């Protein structure tokens, strides 16, 4: 029994939301489609799975488990009517850890204007600060959504139209304490490849982008083919944090809650979990734990949860 790491996919990122109606509306406005919903009334929560699914999308029409770039929204019943309920976005204390989701767009000025005209708030507009090629919009819960450009920013400055059918759910960012441990885990244990490293020495941090496969989308002529991809994980490392005992990042699964996990789909979940056991990986939930025997959760070096799910197109499971 063996597992093939080349078949793995960075399937989805889960965040908790207060009002699913408002959240689904927002992500659909960004061009995503509700591709699946899973209701669990006994446990009083629902799951909403959104992804880009236009005819030109990278995973158009694919089974949910055979995709990358999915956003999973978790709604616990009653939070929409609870005036005290508020998620932790991961960008301030307490609860700092998860950073943002990121979509790549065709014409970034037109895309940002469309978002602003719809009344959504920005954490950072294109014109703010020194970096005029990225923006951050806030979803209805306050989560940061980075907007990056597929095409040359200056060349699209006077373009008035934007086509949401071309957008990608590009990456998910999390902060890590010890970059050597994290790189070893995501490359050796999870089988991802390091696509790019960006160092900002004066600012004291570095960014590492990892993915399965080539990590490049279908638009090879893009200014940076990586921005046309989906299923990328961005690790943010603040220099020296591994030596600072006060640095500890929050998984989002204890109070204050917000971000929940990332998920990887695998070819053979029993073989994959056995491999994780052999590599002495810490489990949050084994396949044999609880009632759900078709999923497992492992922990990365910072304690972030990684859900392991079976890719149904490679090895169907009756109870998955």
PDB file of C-alpha atoms in Angstrom:
ATOM      1  CA  UNK A   1       0.000   0.000   0.000  1.00  0.00           C
ATOM      2  CA  UNK A   2       1.490   3.335  -1.088  1.00  0.00           C
ATOM      3  CA  UNK A   3       0.407   6.901  -1.606  1.00  0.00           C
ATOM      4  CA  UNK A   4       1.472   9.094  -4.532  1.00  0.00           C
ATOM      5  CA  UNK A   5       2.269  12.638  -3.393  1.00  0.00           C
ATOM      6  CA  UNK A   6       2.082  13.889  -6.975  1.00  0.00           C
ATOM      7  CA  UNK A   7      -1.678  13.257  -6.834  1.00  0.00           C
ATOM      8  CA  UNK A   8      -2.219  15.490  -3.800  1.00  0.00           C
ATOM      9  CA  UNK A   9      -4.164  18.750  -4.121  1.00  0.00           C
ATOM     10  CA  UNK A  10      -4.414  21.795  -1.865  1.00  0.00           C
ATOM     11  CA  UNK A  11      -8.182  21.472  -1.875  1.00  0.00           C
ATOM     12  CA  UNK A  12      -9.638  24.169   0.360  1.00  0.00           C
ATOM     13  CA  UNK A  13      -9.300  26.684   3.162  1.00  0.00           C
ATOM     14  CA  UNK A  14     -11.969  26.881   5.862  1.00  0.00           C
ATOM     15  CA  UNK A  15     -13.107  30.031   7.660  1.00  0.00           C
ATOM     16  CA  UNK A  16     -15.970  30.499  10.110  1.00  0.00           C
ATOM     17  CA  UNK A  17     -18.610  33.071   9.222  1.00  0.00           C
ATOM     18  CA  UNK A  18     -21.314  34.897  11.162  1.00  0.00           C
ATOM     19  CA  UNK A  19     -23.993  35.204   8.461  1.00  0.00           C
ATOM     20  CA  UNK A  20     -23.797  32.673   5.606  1.00  0.00           C
ATOM     21  CA  UNK A  21     -26.200  34.621   3.395  1.00  0.00           C
ATOM     22  CA  UNK A  22     -24.004  37.716   3.452  1.00  0.00           C
ATOM     23  CA  UNK A  23     -20.799  35.717   3.107  1.00  0.00           C
ATOM     24  CA  UNK A  24     -21.995  33.611   0.175  1.00  0.00           C
ATOM     25  CA  UNK A  25     -23.243  36.800  -1.501  1.00  0.00           C
ATOM     26  CA  UNK A  26     -19.788  38.388  -1.125  1.00  0.00           C
ATOM     27  CA  UNK A  27     -17.821  35.460  -2.538  1.00  0.00           C
ATOM     28  CA  UNK A  28     -20.308  35.056  -5.370  1.00  0.00           C
ATOM     29  CA  UNK A  29     -19.813  38.771  -6.115  1.00  0.00           C
ATOM     30  CA  UNK A  30     -16.108  37.967  -6.483  1.00  0.00           C
ATOM     31  CA  UNK A  31     -17.124  35.442  -9.142  1.00  0.00           C
ATOM     32  CA  UNK A  32     -17.186  32.247  -7.121  1.00  0.00           C
ATOM     33  CA  UNK A  33     -19.952  29.676  -7.347  1.00  0.00           C
ATOM     34  CA  UNK A  34     -21.530  27.640  -4.560  1.00  0.00           C
ATOM     35  CA  UNK A  35     -20.489  24.189  -5.751  1.00  0.00           C
ATOM     36  CA  UNK A  36     -21.657  22.227  -2.699  1.00  0.00           C
ATOM     37  CA  UNK A  37     -23.371  22.570   0.660  1.00  0.00           C
ATOM     38  CA  UNK A  38     -23.234  20.129   3.546  1.00  0.00           C
ATOM     39  CA  UNK A  39     -25.829  20.473   6.322  1.00  0.00           C
ATOM     40  CA  UNK A  40     -25.370  18.979   9.781  1.00  0.00           C
ATOM     41  CA  UNK A  41     -28.497  19.943  11.743  1.00  0.00           C
ATOM     42  CA  UNK A  42     -27.756  17.478  14.548  1.00  0.00           C
ATOM     43  CA  UNK A  43     -24.476  19.266  15.226  1.00  0.00           C
ATOM     44  CA  UNK A  44     -26.014  22.654  14.364  1.00  0.00           C
ATOM     45  CA  UNK A  45     -23.682  23.739  11.590  1.00  0.00           C
ATOM     46  CA  UNK A  46     -23.591  23.986   7.791  1.00  0.00           C
ATOM     47  CA  UNK A  47     -20.684  24.012   5.352  1.00  0.00           C
ATOM     48  CA  UNK A  48     -20.666  26.033   2.134  1.00  0.00           C
ATOM     49  CA  UNK A  49     -18.086  25.283  -0.562  1.00  0.00           C
ATOM     50  CA  UNK A  50     -17.334  28.002  -3.100  1.00  0.00           C
ATOM     51  CA  UNK A  51     -14.964  27.923  -6.059  1.00  0.00           C
ATOM     52  CA  UNK A  52     -14.358  29.431  -9.467  1.00  0.00           C
ATOM     53  CA  UNK A  53     -16.276  27.258 -11.886  1.00  0.00           C
ATOM     54  CA  UNK A  54     -16.727  29.151 -15.164  1.00  0.00           C
ATOM     55  CA  UNK A  55     -15.920  27.261 -18.393  1.00  0.00           C
ATOM     56  CA  UNK A  56     -12.443  28.798 -18.258  1.00  0.00           C
ATOM     57  CA  UNK A  57     -11.800  27.893 -14.621  1.00  0.00           C
ATOM     58  CA  UNK A  58      -8.926  25.541 -13.842  1.00  0.00           C
ATOM     59  CA  UNK A  59     -11.232  22.998 -12.164  1.00  0.00           C
ATOM     60  CA  UNK A  60     -14.448  23.641 -14.084  1.00  0.00           C
ATOM     61  CA  UNK A  61     -17.000  20.897 -13.442  1.00  0.00           C
ATOM     62  CA  UNK A  62     -14.621  18.819 -11.324  1.00  0.00           C
ATOM     63  CA  UNK A  63     -15.706  16.850  -8.271  1.00  0.00           C
ATOM     64  CA  UNK A  64     -15.282  18.859  -5.065  1.00  0.00           C
ATOM     65  CA  UNK A  65     -12.494  16.573  -3.855  1.00  0.00           C
ATOM     66  CA  UNK A  66     -10.589  16.896  -7.145  1.00  0.00           C
ATOM     67  CA  UNK A  67     -10.163  20.663  -7.060  1.00  0.00           C
ATOM     68  CA  UNK A  68      -7.867  23.324  -5.711  1.00  0.00           C
ATOM     69  CA  UNK A  69      -8.808  26.847  -4.654  1.00  0.00           C
ATOM     70  CA  UNK A  70     -12.019  26.109  -2.745  1.00  0.00           C
ATOM     71  CA  UNK A  71     -13.189  28.344   0.107  1.00  0.00           C
ATOM     72  CA  UNK A  72     -15.185  26.503   2.775  1.00  0.00           C
ATOM     73  CA  UNK A  73     -17.464  28.647   4.928  1.00  0.00           C
ATOM     74  CA  UNK A  74     -18.530  27.143   8.260  1.00  0.00           C
ATOM     75  CA  UNK A  75     -21.698  28.537   9.832  1.00  0.00           C
ATOM     76  CA  UNK A  76     -22.691  27.598  13.363  1.00  0.00           C
ATOM     77  CA  UNK A  77     -26.437  28.008  13.769  1.00  0.00           C
ATOM     78  CA  UNK A  78     -27.565  31.156  15.496  1.00  0.00           C
ATOM     79  CA  UNK A  79     -24.416  33.268  15.084  1.00  0.00           C
ATOM     80  CA  UNK A  80     -26.182  35.495  12.548  1.00  0.00           C
ATOM     81  CA  UNK A  81     -28.539  36.651  15.314  1.00  0.00           C
ATOM     82  CA  UNK A  82     -25.896  36.932  18.048  1.00  0.00           C
ATOM     83  CA  UNK A  83     -24.861  40.583  18.400  1.00  0.00           C
ATOM     84  CA  UNK A  84     -21.803  39.533  20.422  1.00  0.00           C
ATOM     85  CA  UNK A  85     -20.492  37.013  17.879  1.00  0.00           C
ATOM     86  CA  UNK A  86     -17.382  38.128  16.040  1.00  0.00           C
ATOM     87  CA  UNK A  87     -14.739  36.075  14.258  1.00  0.00           C
ATOM     88  CA  UNK A  88     -10.996  36.454  14.779  1.00  0.00           C
ATOM     89  CA  UNK A  89      -9.544  37.421  11.399  1.00  0.00           C
ATOM     90  CA  UNK A  90      -6.029  36.344  12.394  1.00  0.00           C
ATOM     91  CA  UNK A  91      -4.424  39.747  11.872  1.00  0.00           C
ATOM     92  CA  UNK A  92      -4.456  41.124  15.390  1.00  0.00           C
ATOM     93  CA  UNK A  93      -4.035  39.856  18.919  1.00  0.00           C
ATOM     94  CA  UNK A  94      -5.517  37.799  20.356  1.00  0.00           C
ATOM     95  CA  UNK A  95      -5.757  35.227  17.618  1.00  0.00           C
ATOM     96  CA  UNK A  96      -2.946  36.227  15.251  1.00  0.00           C
ATOM     97  CA  UNK A  97      -1.924  33.525  12.786  1.00  0.00           C
ATOM     98  CA  UNK A  98      -3.957  33.207   9.603  1.00  0.00           C
ATOM     99  CA  UNK A  99      -3.407  36.206   7.362  1.00  0.00           C
ATOM    100  CA  UNK A 100      -5.590  36.245   4.269  1.00  0.00           C
ATOM    101  CA  UNK A 101      -7.087  34.608   1.230  1.00  0.00           C
ATOM    102  CA  UNK A 102      -6.019  35.945  -2.152  1.00  0.00           C
ATOM    103  CA  UNK A 103      -7.694  36.170  -5.545  1.00  0.00           C
ATOM    104  CA  UNK A 104      -5.947  37.109  -8.783  1.00  0.00           C
ATOM    105  CA  UNK A 105      -7.860  39.265 -11.255  1.00  0.00           C
ATOM    106  CA  UNK A 106      -7.559  40.365 -14.860  1.00  0.00           C
ATOM    107  CA  UNK A 107      -7.654  44.178 -14.630  1.00  0.00           C
ATOM    108  CA  UNK A 108      -6.956  45.121 -11.037  1.00  0.00           C
ATOM    109  CA  UNK A 109      -8.010  48.777 -11.180  1.00  0.00           C
ATOM    110  CA  UNK A 110     -11.378  47.894 -12.715  1.00  0.00           C
ATOM    111  CA  UNK A 111     -11.811  44.966 -10.328  1.00  0.00           C
ATOM    112  CA  UNK A 112     -11.154  47.132  -7.270  1.00  0.00           C
ATOM    113  CA  UNK A 113     -13.493  49.867  -8.523  1.00  0.00           C
ATOM    114  CA  UNK A 114     -16.253  47.294  -9.019  1.00  0.00           C
ATOM    115  CA  UNK A 115     -15.754  46.048  -5.445  1.00  0.00           C
ATOM    116  CA  UNK A 116     -15.702  49.565  -4.015  1.00  0.00           C
ATOM    117  CA  UNK A 117     -18.786  50.590  -6.005  1.00  0.00           C
ATOM    118  CA  UNK A 118     -20.621  47.630  -4.460  1.00  0.00           C
ATOM    119  CA  UNK A 119     -20.003  49.113  -1.018  1.00  0.00           C
ATOM    120  CA  UNK A 120     -17.410  46.683   0.325  1.00  0.00           C
ATOM    121  CA  UNK A 121     -14.699  48.110   2.569  1.00  0.00           C
ATOM    122  CA  UNK A 122     -10.970  47.957   1.953  1.00  0.00           C
ATOM    123  CA  UNK A 123      -8.160  47.301   4.396  1.00  0.00           C
ATOM    124  CA  UNK A 124      -5.789  48.693   1.755  1.00  0.00           C
ATOM    125  CA  UNK A 125      -6.688  50.345  -1.538  1.00  0.00           C
ATOM    126  CA  UNK A 126      -4.368  50.278  -4.553  1.00  0.00           C
ATOM    127  CA  UNK A 127      -3.422  53.890  -3.888  1.00  0.00           C
ATOM    128  CA  UNK A 128      -2.522  53.298  -0.230  1.00  0.00           C
ATOM    129  CA  UNK A 129       1.081  52.861   0.878  1.00  0.00           C
ATOM    130  CA  UNK A 130       4.031  52.104  -1.378  1.00  0.00           C
ATOM    131  CA  UNK A 131       2.734  48.958  -3.071  1.00  0.00           C
ATOM    132  CA  UNK A 132       0.281  50.073  -5.748  1.00  0.00           C
ATOM    133  CA  UNK A 133      -0.077  46.645  -7.342  1.00  0.00           C
ATOM    134  CA  UNK A 134      -2.057  44.947  -4.560  1.00  0.00           C
ATOM    135  CA  UNK A 135      -5.153  45.719  -2.529  1.00  0.00           C
ATOM    136  CA  UNK A 136      -6.952  44.133   0.412  1.00  0.00           C
ATOM    137  CA  UNK A 137     -10.741  44.077   0.611  1.00  0.00           C
ATOM    138  CA  UNK A 138     -12.624  43.000   3.743  1.00  0.00           C
ATOM    139  CA  UNK A 139     -15.244  40.285   3.543  1.00  0.00           C
ATOM    140  CA  UNK A 140     -18.433  40.662   5.657  1.00  0.00           C
ATOM    141  CA  UNK A 141     -16.654  39.095   8.652  1.00  0.00           C
ATOM    142  CA  UNK A 142     -13.548  41.278   8.385  1.00  0.00           C
ATOM    143  CA  UNK A 143     -11.285  38.627   6.846  1.00  0.00           C
ATOM    144  CA  UNK A 144      -8.649  40.117   4.548  1.00  0.00           C
ATOM    145  CA  UNK A 145      -8.910  39.188   0.863  1.00  0.00           C
ATOM    146  CA  UNK A 146      -5.838  40.179  -1.104  1.00  0.00           C
ATOM    147  CA  UNK A 147      -6.370  41.268  -4.717  1.00  0.00           C
ATOM    148  CA  UNK A 148      -3.434  40.749  -7.087  1.00  0.00           C
ATOM    149  CA  UNK A 149      -3.064  41.333 -10.813  1.00  0.00           C
ATOM    150  CA  UNK A 150      -2.671  38.684 -13.493  1.00  0.00           C
ATOM    151  CA  UNK A 151      -1.632  41.317 -16.013  1.00  0.00           C
ATOM    152  CA  UNK A 152       0.668  44.328 -16.032  1.00  0.00           C
ATOM    153  CA  UNK A 153      -0.818  46.944 -13.707  1.00  0.00           C
ATOM    154  CA  UNK A 154       0.263  49.951 -15.764  1.00  0.00           C
ATOM    155  CA  UNK A 155      -1.027  48.410 -18.990  1.00  0.00           C
ATOM    156  CA  UNK A 156      -4.505  47.921 -17.508  1.00  0.00           C
ATOM    157  CA  UNK A 157      -4.722  51.309 -15.785  1.00  0.00           C
ATOM    158  CA  UNK A 158      -7.274  52.683 -18.256  1.00  0.00           C
ATOM    159  CA  UNK A 159      -9.202  49.439 -18.738  1.00  0.00           C
ATOM    160  CA  UNK A 160     -12.726  49.884 -17.403  1.00  0.00           C
ATOM    161  CA  UNK A 161     -13.986  46.299 -17.598  1.00  0.00           C
ATOM    162  CA  UNK A 162     -13.257  43.249 -15.480  1.00  0.00           C
ATOM    163  CA  UNK A 163     -14.414  39.677 -16.083  1.00  0.00           C
ATOM    164  CA  UNK A 164     -14.993  37.692 -12.876  1.00  0.00           C
ATOM    165  CA  UNK A 165     -15.001  34.499 -14.949  1.00  0.00           C
ATOM    166  CA  UNK A 166     -11.229  34.864 -15.326  1.00  0.00           C
ATOM    167  CA  UNK A 167     -10.488  35.203 -11.597  1.00  0.00           C
ATOM    168  CA  UNK A 168      -8.570  32.610  -9.548  1.00  0.00           C
ATOM    169  CA  UNK A 169      -8.541  31.747  -5.836  1.00  0.00           C
ATOM    170  CA  UNK A 170      -4.787  32.062  -5.813  1.00  0.00           C
ATOM    171  CA  UNK A 171      -3.459  31.480  -2.303  1.00  0.00           C
ATOM    172  CA  UNK A 172      -3.929  31.258   1.439  1.00  0.00           C
ATOM    173  CA  UNK A 173      -1.470  32.943   3.792  1.00  0.00           C
ATOM    174  CA  UNK A 174      -0.518  31.792   7.284  1.00  0.00           C
ATOM    175  CA  UNK A 175       2.236  33.049   9.586  1.00  0.00           C
ATOM    176  CA  UNK A 176       4.887  30.594  10.770  1.00  0.00           C
ATOM    177  CA  UNK A 177       7.354  30.818  13.641  1.00  0.00           C
ATOM    178  CA  UNK A 178      10.263  28.661  12.415  1.00  0.00           C
ATOM    179  CA  UNK A 179      10.580  28.722   8.641  1.00  0.00           C
ATOM    180  CA  UNK A 180      13.023  25.807   8.460  1.00  0.00           C
ATOM    181  CA  UNK A 181      10.625  23.530  10.336  1.00  0.00           C
ATOM    182  CA  UNK A 182       7.661  24.711   8.258  1.00  0.00           C
ATOM    183  CA  UNK A 183       9.442  24.313   4.926  1.00  0.00           C
ATOM    184  CA  UNK A 184      10.593  20.842   5.915  1.00  0.00           C
ATOM    185  CA  UNK A 185       7.042  19.904   6.909  1.00  0.00           C
ATOM    186  CA  UNK A 186       5.260  21.236   3.836  1.00  0.00           C
ATOM    187  CA  UNK A 187       7.872  19.922   1.419  1.00  0.00           C
ATOM    188  CA  UNK A 188       8.958  16.608   2.945  1.00  0.00           C
ATOM    189  CA  UNK A 189       5.807  15.581   4.788  1.00  0.00           C
ATOM    190  CA  UNK A 190       3.086  17.183   2.638  1.00  0.00           C
ATOM    191  CA  UNK A 191       4.895  16.882  -0.698  1.00  0.00           C
ATOM    192  CA  UNK A 192       4.550  20.502  -1.792  1.00  0.00           C
ATOM    193  CA  UNK A 193       7.120  22.313  -3.929  1.00  0.00           C
ATOM    194  CA  UNK A 194       8.644  25.698  -3.162  1.00  0.00           C
ATOM    195  CA  UNK A 195       7.710  27.971  -6.063  1.00  0.00           C
ATOM    196  CA  UNK A 196       9.182  31.273  -4.946  1.00  0.00           C
ATOM    197  CA  UNK A 197      10.780  33.067  -2.024  1.00  0.00           C
ATOM    198  CA  UNK A 198      10.455  36.833  -1.556  1.00  0.00           C
ATOM    199  CA  UNK A 199      12.759  38.445   0.981  1.00  0.00           C
ATOM    200  CA  UNK A 200      12.097  41.868   2.479  1.00  0.00           C
ATOM    201  CA  UNK A 201      15.209  42.300   4.605  1.00  0.00           C
ATOM    202  CA  UNK A 202      14.608  45.935   5.503  1.00  0.00           C
ATOM    203  CA  UNK A 203      11.093  45.113   6.690  1.00  0.00           C
ATOM    204  CA  UNK A 204      12.312  41.973   8.466  1.00  0.00           C
ATOM    205  CA  UNK A 205      10.155  39.300   6.845  1.00  0.00           C
ATOM    206  CA  UNK A 206      10.107  36.763   4.013  1.00  0.00           C
ATOM    207  CA  UNK A 207       7.340  35.114   2.021  1.00  0.00           C
ATOM    208  CA  UNK A 208       7.434  31.520   0.758  1.00  0.00           C
ATOM    209  CA  UNK A 209       4.988  30.213  -1.856  1.00  0.00           C
ATOM    210  CA  UNK A 210       4.374  26.451  -2.086  1.00  0.00           C
ATOM    211  CA  UNK A 211       2.047  24.331  -4.200  1.00  0.00           C
ATOM    212  CA  UNK A 212       1.450  20.939  -5.724  1.00  0.00           C
ATOM    213  CA  UNK A 213       2.213  20.315  -9.390  1.00  0.00           C
ATOM    214  CA  UNK A 214       3.780  23.106 -11.390  1.00  0.00           C
ATOM    215  CA  UNK A 215       2.015  25.836  -9.454  1.00  0.00           C
ATOM    216  CA  UNK A 216       1.345  27.667 -12.722  1.00  0.00           C
ATOM    217  CA  UNK A 217      -1.979  28.363 -14.364  1.00  0.00           C
ATOM    218  CA  UNK A 218      -2.967  28.146 -18.003  1.00  0.00           C
ATOM    219  CA  UNK A 219      -1.954  31.711 -18.874  1.00  0.00           C
ATOM    220  CA  UNK A 220       1.738  31.261 -19.597  1.00  0.00           C
ATOM    221  CA  UNK A 221       1.888  34.761 -21.093  1.00  0.00           C
ATOM    222  CA  UNK A 222       0.931  36.404 -17.796  1.00  0.00           C
ATOM    223  CA  UNK A 223       3.432  38.792 -16.236  1.00  0.00           C
ATOM    224  CA  UNK A 224       3.876  36.187 -13.511  1.00  0.00           C
ATOM    225  CA  UNK A 225       2.355  32.792 -14.382  1.00  0.00           C
ATOM    226  CA  UNK A 226       2.136  31.985 -10.657  1.00  0.00           C
ATOM    227  CA  UNK A 227      -0.626  34.564 -10.201  1.00  0.00           C
ATOM    228  CA  UNK A 228      -2.809  32.655 -12.651  1.00  0.00           C
ATOM    229  CA  UNK A 229      -2.661  29.525 -10.494  1.00  0.00           C
ATOM    230  CA  UNK A 230      -4.802  28.146  -7.686  1.00  0.00           C
ATOM    231  CA  UNK A 231      -3.917  26.055  -4.661  1.00  0.00           C
ATOM    232  CA  UNK A 232      -0.898  28.013  -3.424  1.00  0.00           C
ATOM    233  CA  UNK A 233       0.102  28.236   0.233  1.00  0.00           C
ATOM    234  CA  UNK A 234       1.947  31.369   1.357  1.00  0.00           C
ATOM    235  CA  UNK A 235       4.048  31.169   4.505  1.00  0.00           C
ATOM    236  CA  UNK A 236       4.930  34.494   6.138  1.00  0.00           C
ATOM    237  CA  UNK A 237       8.042  34.387   8.296  1.00  0.00           C
ATOM    238  CA  UNK A 238       9.124  37.284  10.495  1.00  0.00           C
ATOM    239  CA  UNK A 239      12.890  37.118  10.810  1.00  0.00           C
ATOM    240  CA  UNK A 240      14.120  35.849  14.172  1.00  0.00           C
ATOM    241  CA  UNK A 241      10.708  34.695  15.389  1.00  0.00           C
ATOM    242  CA  UNK A 242      12.031  31.160  15.932  1.00  0.00           C
ATOM    243  CA  UNK A 243      14.255  32.569  18.694  1.00  0.00           C
ATOM    244  CA  UNK A 244      11.503  34.608  20.324  1.00  0.00           C
ATOM    245  CA  UNK A 245       9.662  32.670  23.033  1.00  0.00           C
ATOM    246  CA  UNK A 246       6.807  35.177  22.977  1.00  0.00           C
ATOM    247  CA  UNK A 247       5.901  34.332  19.374  1.00  0.00           C
ATOM    248  CA  UNK A 248       3.130  31.762  19.168  1.00  0.00           C
ATOM    249  CA  UNK A 249       0.600  31.709  16.361  1.00  0.00           C
ATOM    250  CA  UNK A 250      -3.065  30.908  16.815  1.00  0.00           C
ATOM    251  CA  UNK A 251      -4.661  28.035  14.880  1.00  0.00           C
ATOM    252  CA  UNK A 252      -8.086  29.695  14.962  1.00  0.00           C
ATOM    253  CA  UNK A 253      -9.720  26.687  16.610  1.00  0.00           C
ATOM    254  CA  UNK A 254      -9.723  27.861  20.213  1.00  0.00           C
ATOM    255  CA  UNK A 255     -11.157  31.171  21.378  1.00  0.00           C
ATOM    256  CA  UNK A 256     -11.117  33.535  19.630  1.00  0.00           C
ATOM    257  CA  UNK A 257     -12.159  31.400  16.666  1.00  0.00           C
ATOM    258  CA  UNK A 258     -12.038  32.290  12.990  1.00  0.00           C
ATOM    259  CA  UNK A 259      -9.888  30.448  10.469  1.00  0.00           C
ATOM    260  CA  UNK A 260     -10.256  26.695  10.862  1.00  0.00           C
ATOM    261  CA  UNK A 261      -7.963  24.713   8.591  1.00  0.00           C
ATOM    262  CA  UNK A 262      -6.533  24.048   5.191  1.00  0.00           C
ATOM    263  CA  UNK A 263      -7.353  20.756   3.469  1.00  0.00           C
ATOM    264  CA  UNK A 264      -5.414  18.445   1.195  1.00  0.00           C
ATOM    265  CA  UNK A 265      -7.074  15.743  -0.893  1.00  0.00           C
ATOM    266  CA  UNK A 266      -5.061  12.554  -1.340  1.00  0.00           C
ATOM    267  CA  UNK A 267      -5.163   9.551  -3.641  1.00  0.00           C
ATOM    268  CA  UNK A 268      -5.446   6.886  -0.916  1.00  0.00           C
ATOM    269  CA  UNK A 269      -6.347   8.230   2.506  1.00  0.00           C
ATOM    270  CA  UNK A 270      -5.463   5.070   4.456  1.00  0.00           C
ATOM    271  CA  UNK A 271      -2.019   4.927   2.847  1.00  0.00           C
ATOM    272  CA  UNK A 272      -1.519   8.671   3.287  1.00  0.00           C
ATOM    273  CA  UNK A 273      -2.386   8.511   6.980  1.00  0.00           C
ATOM    274  CA  UNK A 274      -0.091   5.536   7.485  1.00  0.00           C
ATOM    275  CA  UNK A 275       2.711   7.550   5.888  1.00  0.00           C
ATOM    276  CA  UNK A 276       1.981  10.430   8.269  1.00  0.00           C
ATOM    277  CA  UNK A 277       2.130   7.961  11.173  1.00  0.00           C
ATOM    278  CA  UNK A 278       5.478   6.669   9.926  1.00  0.00           C
ATOM    279  CA  UNK A 279       6.788  10.234   9.779  1.00  0.00           C
ATOM    280  CA  UNK A 280       5.678  10.827  13.389  1.00  0.00           C
ATOM    281  CA  UNK A 281       3.229  13.548  12.414  1.00  0.00           C
ATOM    282  CA  UNK A 282       0.957  14.823  15.183  1.00  0.00           C
ATOM    283  CA  UNK A 283      -2.698  13.960  14.598  1.00  0.00           C
ATOM    284  CA  UNK A 284      -5.647  16.023  15.778  1.00  0.00           C
ATOM    285  CA  UNK A 285      -8.021  13.324  14.538  1.00  0.00           C
ATOM    286  CA  UNK A 286      -7.180   9.918  13.119  1.00  0.00           C
ATOM    287  CA  UNK A 287      -9.428   8.120  10.641  1.00  0.00           C
ATOM    288  CA  UNK A 288     -10.579   5.801  13.397  1.00  0.00           C
ATOM    289  CA  UNK A 289     -11.538   8.633  15.781  1.00  0.00           C
ATOM    290  CA  UNK A 290     -15.130   9.786  16.126  1.00  0.00           C
ATOM    291  CA  UNK A 291     -17.993   9.087  13.754  1.00  0.00           C
ATOM    292  CA  UNK A 292     -16.444  10.454  10.557  1.00  0.00           C
ATOM    293  CA  UNK A 293     -14.130   7.693   9.353  1.00  0.00           C
ATOM    294  CA  UNK A 294     -13.382   9.280   5.977  1.00  0.00           C
ATOM    295  CA  UNK A 295     -11.331  12.287   7.122  1.00  0.00           C
ATOM    296  CA  UNK A 296      -8.345  12.941   9.339  1.00  0.00           C
ATOM    297  CA  UNK A 297      -6.697  16.059  10.763  1.00  0.00           C
ATOM    298  CA  UNK A 298      -2.969  16.499  11.281  1.00  0.00           C
ATOM    299  CA  UNK A 299      -1.071  19.417  12.829  1.00  0.00           C
ATOM    300  CA  UNK A 300       1.697  21.437  11.221  1.00  0.00           C
ATOM    301  CA  UNK A 301       4.660  22.763  13.303  1.00  0.00           C
ATOM    302  CA  UNK A 302       2.657  25.822  14.403  1.00  0.00           C
ATOM    303  CA  UNK A 303      -0.428  23.820  15.325  1.00  0.00           C
ATOM    304  CA  UNK A 304      -2.509  24.762  12.276  1.00  0.00           C
ATOM    305  CA  UNK A 305      -4.998  22.045  11.391  1.00  0.00           C
ATOM    306  CA  UNK A 306      -4.687  20.272   8.034  1.00  0.00           C
ATOM    307  CA  UNK A 307      -7.677  18.215   7.004  1.00  0.00           C
ATOM    308  CA  UNK A 308      -6.887  15.127   4.941  1.00  0.00           C
ATOM    309  CA  UNK A 309      -9.689  14.053   2.615  1.00  0.00           C
ATOM    310  CA  UNK A 310      -9.936  11.339  -0.058  1.00  0.00           C
ATOM    311  CA  UNK A 311      -9.975  12.375  -3.700  1.00  0.00           C
ATOM    312  CA  UNK A 312     -13.185  10.633  -4.760  1.00  0.00           C
ATOM    313  CA  UNK A 313     -12.211  10.556  -8.431  1.00  0.00           C
ATOM    314  CA  UNK A 314      -9.102   8.514  -7.629  1.00  0.00           C
ATOM    315  CA  UNK A 315     -10.500   6.148  -4.999  1.00  0.00           C
ATOM    316  CA  UNK A 316     -14.217   6.509  -4.247  1.00  0.00           C
ATOM    317  CA  UNK A 317     -15.359   5.927  -0.684  1.00  0.00           C
ATOM    318  CA  UNK A 318     -18.976   5.156   0.146  1.00  0.00           C
ATOM    319  CA  UNK A 319     -18.945   7.167   3.382  1.00  0.00           C
ATOM    320  CA  UNK A 320     -16.909  10.150   2.156  1.00  0.00           C
TER     321      UNK A 320
END
